[in-house]
Amino acid sequence: MLLAAIAVGLLAVLGMPTYEVPTVKLEVEPTPARLSRGKHLVSMLCHRCHYDGRTGRLSGRALEETITGLGTLRAPNLTRDAEHGIGDWTPGELALLLRTGLHPRREHLVPPPVMPRWPRMGEDDLRAIIAFLRSDDPWVAPHEGGPEATRYSLVAKIRALVSWSPLPYPREPVEAPSREELEAYGEYLVDDLLQCSACHTGDGSEPERAELHDSGDYLSGGAVTNDVNGVVLRAANLTPHSTGLRDWTSEQLRRALVDGFGADDAVVRWPMPRYPAMEVHEVEAIYAYLQTVSPVDDAVEPSPPYKMVGRKADGGRHLYMSHGCHYCHGEGGRALADLSGANEDLPTDEELVAFLEDPRRDDPFSIMPRWEGVIAADEYAELCAHVRRLAAQSSP
Ligand code: HEC
Ligand code: HEC
Ligand code: HEC
């Protein structure tokens, strides 16, 4: 007991366990095709944590939505600034972190629930991401500053000692299936690249692929995460069962992944990622693959409902909550993206409505859902008034 208490005490004071860092040699030629593939991949894989709408760059942000109990998580600045960003990282260092989870500078493991790792990502895709991060794209233009460092909790440190470890760096280049093999490519997207299966299976602890497929609950929903309001969410059942996606069309799947709306036009709650730049071919591949997995009867319980507190008479607030704006902006207009700049960025209601109807008109990678056809024309006046109130209240 005493020893255990001492060990826990030590862990609380010490940092995460460290490892020896192998050297990875890699050169990456920045061809135009590679850079555009790289941006596409970064928009789907890294944007959701590392992008800050206020700077328009991958300058990092505080992750309010967290896996319960792992600490205060902050995605760092990935711009080319050498001091505040990753401007002086070598391609080999980036490859090591992305493949194995081992942080080449701090020598500790970045645990897979905190940031995914991609041991089976195709070599071309890995190189495309690295080329993009070193390019002169505005997303990675040097930016000074960024969030404070991540602080891991005692729970994270204990789990890092007993159940997590870095993966070995692959000895041979990893080859991805061809885009033409629809189901195989879909499997690659679901398991290896976008890792839908990590969130949508079991407890999200990222077992090996064979184990995942044989687990009996593959893709049947589960992993628990906090949303930006601290409410616990469970990921949906994606198998072709009536409690899963059996009755979904590929157009419905596209609408959930790209536009951000599920059945009945209900907004899909963050941190389920949105993929505004996902191609139709990619949706088709995911859809084709999901139809081949074993159906599992598992009705994922609905997450606890939000309390609709506040005066009934306040129509604007009611609309804001009932459409689910607070799932990303919080009740007070901050969280994933804060609304404090809205009065300056969108000074007239006409501009605000145009933005809400199609945020991707100005920024094709915007993860703000496209509300056209969801919010009724006569709802906008009150909703805009509420957004402007929040913007004024939450000015930086
Ligand atoms: C789920 C959120 C999440 C996603 C998705 C994510 N990251 Fe991270 N990333 C983090 C967090 C949190 C840290 C900080 C970990 C730490 O300090 O231990 C981090 C750290 C890093 C670092 C180390 C930077 C430094 O200065 O210490 C790099 C490089 C990085 N991420 C690159 C990427 C790339 C490239 C992608 C996409 C391919 C990506 N990340 C996707 C959350 C994420
Ligand atoms: C970071 C974890 C995470 C990842 C990665 C993820 N999901 Fe989800 N997903 C969730 C959560 C949490 C929910 C539940 C959202 C809710 O309750 O509103 C969800 C819900 C869904 C829904 C149900 C939408 C609805 O309204 O019923 C679909 C479909 C879905 N995800 C598909 C996918 C696919 C396909 C991928 C990979 C391309 C994926 N998800 C990747 C966490 C994730
Ligand atoms: C899935 C998450 C999500 C939901 C749900 C969401 N937003 Fe957003 N919103 C964002 C993000 C992220 C941004 C930051 C800009 C971007 O990425 O395009 C944003 C930006 C905005 C802005 C612009 C702020 C500025 O300074 O320019 C306004 C206004 C806004 N949202 C209003 C709303 C309203 C009103 C609702 C509900 C009807 C809503 N949002 C629902 C994610 C979301």
Tab-separated table of C-alpha atoms in Angstrom, residues 22-213:
chain	number	residue	atom	x	y	z
A	22	PRO	CA	15.204	6.144	-33.108
A	23	THR	CA	16.413	8.165	-36.091
A	24	VAL	CA	14.194	8.008	-39.147
A	25	LYS	CA	15.790	9.094	-42.425
A	26	LEU	CA	13.319	10.469	-44.914
A	27	GLU	CA	13.422	12.912	-47.777
A	28	VAL	CA	10.233	14.306	-49.217
A	29	GLU	CA	10.001	15.954	-52.609
A	30	PRO	CA	7.244	18.615	-52.597
A	31	THR	CA	5.536	17.939	-55.942
A	32	PRO	CA	2.300	19.876	-56.711
A	33	ALA	CA	0.238	16.658	-56.643
A	34	ARG	CA	1.704	15.784	-53.267
A	35	LEU	CA	0.960	19.232	-51.830
A	36	SER	CA	-2.694	19.172	-52.846
A	37	ARG	CA	-3.130	15.597	-51.590
A	38	GLY	CA	-1.386	16.727	-48.390
A	39	LYS	CA	-3.805	19.581	-47.788
A	40	HIS	CA	-6.746	17.277	-48.417
A	41	LEU	CA	-5.416	14.793	-45.867
A	42	VAL	CA	-4.502	17.448	-43.308
A	43	SER	CA	-8.023	18.894	-43.627
A	44	MET	CA	-9.469	15.478	-42.755
A	45	LEU	CA	-6.892	14.288	-40.198
A	46	CYS	CA	-5.325	17.229	-38.389
A	47	HIS	CA	-7.552	20.286	-38.912
A	48	ARG	CA	-10.100	19.251	-36.286
A	49	CYS	CA	-7.557	19.643	-33.494
A	50	HIS	CA	-4.720	21.844	-34.741
A	51	TYR	CA	-6.610	24.506	-36.740
A	52	ASP	CA	-7.589	27.844	-35.200
A	53	GLY	CA	-10.275	29.765	-37.098
A	54	ARG	CA	-9.056	33.057	-35.609
A	55	THR	CA	-5.591	32.811	-37.152
A	56	GLY	CA	-6.698	30.846	-40.213
A	57	ARG	CA	-3.726	28.577	-39.558
A	58	LEU	CA	-2.754	25.329	-37.907
A	59	SER	CA	-1.606	27.406	-34.948
A	60	GLY	CA	-3.185	25.060	-32.391
A	61	ARG	CA	-6.014	25.274	-29.890
A	62	ALA	CA	-7.181	24.114	-26.489
A	63	LEU	CA	-9.146	20.883	-26.873
A	64	GLU	CA	-12.175	21.464	-24.682
A	65	GLU	CA	-13.634	18.210	-25.867
A	66	THR	CA	-11.550	15.535	-24.224
A	67	ILE	CA	-11.343	11.888	-23.555
A	68	THR	CA	-12.434	11.776	-19.966
A	69	GLY	CA	-9.712	12.282	-17.440
A	70	LEU	CA	-6.517	12.447	-19.493
A	71	GLY	CA	-5.629	15.998	-18.560
A	72	THR	CA	-5.672	19.458	-20.096
A	73	LEU	CA	-5.115	18.703	-23.748
A	74	ARG	CA	-3.852	21.301	-26.193
A	75	ALA	CA	-2.994	20.724	-29.819
A	76	PRO	CA	0.239	22.650	-30.470
A	77	ASN	CA	1.170	25.137	-33.173
A	78	LEU	CA	2.108	23.268	-36.384
A	79	THR	CA	3.092	26.315	-38.435
A	80	ARG	CA	6.574	26.768	-39.868
A	81	ASP	CA	7.682	29.091	-37.068
A	82	ALA	CA	10.875	27.447	-35.797
A	83	GLU	CA	10.423	28.426	-32.157
A	84	HIS	CA	6.653	28.278	-31.585
A	85	GLY	CA	5.756	25.855	-34.360
A	86	ILE	CA	7.482	22.895	-36.003
A	87	GLY	CA	9.510	24.834	-38.593
A	88	ASP	CA	12.732	23.089	-37.609
A	89	TRP	CA	11.378	19.517	-37.476
A	90	THR	CA	12.873	17.123	-40.022
A	91	PRO	CA	10.638	14.940	-42.240
A	92	GLY	CA	11.965	11.935	-40.309
A	93	GLU	CA	10.862	13.388	-36.975
A	94	LEU	CA	7.374	14.047	-38.323
A	95	ALA	CA	7.176	10.549	-39.780
A	96	LEU	CA	8.226	9.041	-36.450
A	97	LEU	CA	5.524	10.868	-34.485
A	98	LEU	CA	2.784	10.168	-37.038
A	99	ARG	CA	3.636	6.469	-37.381
A	100	THR	CA	4.546	5.493	-33.821
A	101	GLY	CA	3.166	8.171	-31.497
A	102	LEU	CA	6.633	8.849	-30.056
A	103	HIS	CA	7.364	12.572	-29.665
A	104	PRO	CA	10.890	12.937	-31.098
A	105	ARG	CA	11.759	16.017	-29.044
A	106	ARG	CA	10.157	15.282	-25.699
A	107	GLU	CA	10.809	11.542	-25.939
A	108	HIS	CA	7.441	10.562	-24.493
A	109	LEU	CA	4.492	8.859	-26.091
A	110	VAL	CA	1.632	11.040	-27.285
A	111	PRO	CA	-1.105	8.592	-26.265
A	112	PRO	CA	-3.360	7.390	-29.097
A	113	PRO	CA	-6.597	8.741	-27.588
A	114	VAL	CA	-4.977	12.204	-27.363
A	115	MET	CA	-3.679	12.230	-30.919
A	116	PRO	CA	-4.154	9.328	-33.326
A	117	ARG	CA	-1.150	7.611	-34.936
A	118	TRP	CA	-1.083	6.103	-38.381
A	119	PRO	CA	1.029	2.912	-38.593
A	120	ARG	CA	-0.821	1.686	-41.712
A	121	MET	CA	-1.150	4.938	-43.610
A	122	GLY	CA	0.201	4.484	-47.152
A	123	GLU	CA	3.719	5.801	-47.709
A	124	ASP	CA	2.513	8.255	-50.382
A	125	ASP	CA	-0.094	9.694	-48.031
A	126	LEU	CA	2.446	10.085	-45.225
A	127	ARG	CA	4.817	11.921	-47.548
A	128	ALA	CA	1.992	14.133	-48.818
A	129	ILE	CA	1.186	15.277	-45.264
A	130	ILE	CA	4.834	15.966	-44.465
A	131	ALA	CA	5.351	17.875	-47.729
A	132	PHE	CA	2.292	19.999	-46.991
A	133	LEU	CA	3.409	20.845	-43.442
A	134	ARG	CA	6.696	22.148	-44.857
A	135	SER	CA	5.079	24.088	-47.714
A	136	ASP	CA	4.262	27.786	-48.033
A	137	ASP	CA	0.507	27.218	-47.754
A	138	PRO	CA	-1.218	29.923	-45.620
A	139	TRP	CA	-2.333	27.242	-43.107
A	140	VAL	CA	1.280	26.749	-42.042
A	141	ALA	CA	2.586	30.297	-42.486
A	142	PRO	CA	4.789	31.005	-39.441
A	143	HIS	CA	2.756	32.080	-36.439
A	144	GLU	CA	4.236	33.132	-33.124
A	145	GLY	CA	2.482	31.959	-30.010
A	146	GLY	CA	-0.002	29.146	-29.652
A	147	PRO	CA	-1.588	27.299	-26.768
A	148	GLU	CA	0.280	26.334	-23.617
A	149	ALA	CA	1.665	22.819	-23.379
A	150	THR	CA	-0.571	19.813	-22.726
A	151	ARG	CA	-0.699	18.748	-19.101
A	152	TYR	CA	-1.328	15.068	-18.572
A	153	SER	CA	-3.328	13.871	-15.606
A	154	LEU	CA	-2.247	11.178	-13.191
A	155	VAL	CA	-4.621	8.773	-14.960
A	156	ALA	CA	-2.848	9.430	-18.268
A	157	LYS	CA	0.557	8.882	-16.670
A	158	ILE	CA	-0.530	5.596	-15.118
A	159	ARG	CA	-2.029	4.399	-18.386
A	160	ALA	CA	1.166	5.445	-20.183
A	161	LEU	CA	3.119	3.211	-17.789
A	162	VAL	CA	0.895	0.155	-17.885
A	163	SER	CA	-1.077	0.063	-21.110
A	164	TRP	CA	0.312	2.317	-23.817
A	165	SER	CA	3.578	2.185	-25.701
A	166	PRO	CA	5.020	3.543	-28.930
A	167	LEU	CA	4.593	1.362	-32.030
A	168	PRO	CA	7.645	0.141	-33.931
A	169	TYR	CA	8.508	2.181	-37.022
A	170	PRO	CA	7.552	0.080	-40.099
A	171	ARG	CA	10.570	-1.624	-41.703
A	172	GLU	CA	9.105	-1.592	-45.199
A	173	PRO	CA	7.189	1.202	-46.924
A	174	VAL	CA	3.469	0.699	-46.272
A	175	GLU	CA	1.346	0.375	-49.387
A	176	ALA	CA	-2.277	1.566	-49.449
A	177	PRO	CA	-4.922	-0.212	-51.579
A	178	SER	CA	-5.743	1.385	-54.910
A	179	ARG	CA	-8.617	3.853	-55.059
A	180	GLU	CA	-10.239	1.699	-57.722
A	181	GLU	CA	-10.869	-1.199	-55.336
A	182	LEU	CA	-13.859	0.442	-53.703
A	183	GLU	CA	-14.352	-1.809	-50.659
A	184	ALA	CA	-10.659	-2.243	-49.916
A	185	TYR	CA	-10.125	1.485	-50.213
A	186	GLY	CA	-13.124	2.050	-47.933
A	187	GLU	CA	-11.595	-0.281	-45.359
A	188	TYR	CA	-8.351	1.680	-45.586
A	189	LEU	CA	-10.240	4.923	-44.948
A	190	VAL	CA	-12.301	3.530	-42.066
A	191	ASP	CA	-9.511	1.659	-40.243
A	192	ASP	CA	-6.205	3.149	-41.240
A	193	LEU	CA	-6.553	6.713	-42.441
A	194	LEU	CA	-9.656	8.368	-40.947
A	195	GLN	CA	-9.861	5.781	-38.168
A	196	CYS	CA	-13.611	5.838	-37.812
A	197	SER	CA	-13.185	2.430	-36.182
A	198	ALA	CA	-11.084	3.802	-33.308
A	199	CYS	CA	-13.992	5.958	-32.107
A	200	HIS	CA	-16.816	3.722	-33.239
A	201	THR	CA	-15.586	0.449	-31.676
A	202	GLY	CA	-15.397	-0.610	-28.041
A	203	ASP	CA	-13.567	1.763	-25.768
A	204	GLY	CA	-11.503	3.453	-28.461
A	205	SER	CA	-8.249	1.990	-27.194
A	206	GLU	CA	-6.917	1.253	-30.686
A	207	PRO	CA	-6.221	-2.494	-30.731
A	208	GLU	CA	-4.455	-4.118	-33.658
A	209	ARG	CA	-6.557	-4.436	-36.779
A	210	ALA	CA	-7.107	-8.216	-36.669
A	211	GLU	CA	-8.210	-7.976	-33.074
A	212	LEU	CA	-10.518	-5.102	-33.920
A	213	HIS	CA	-12.238	-7.031	-36.702
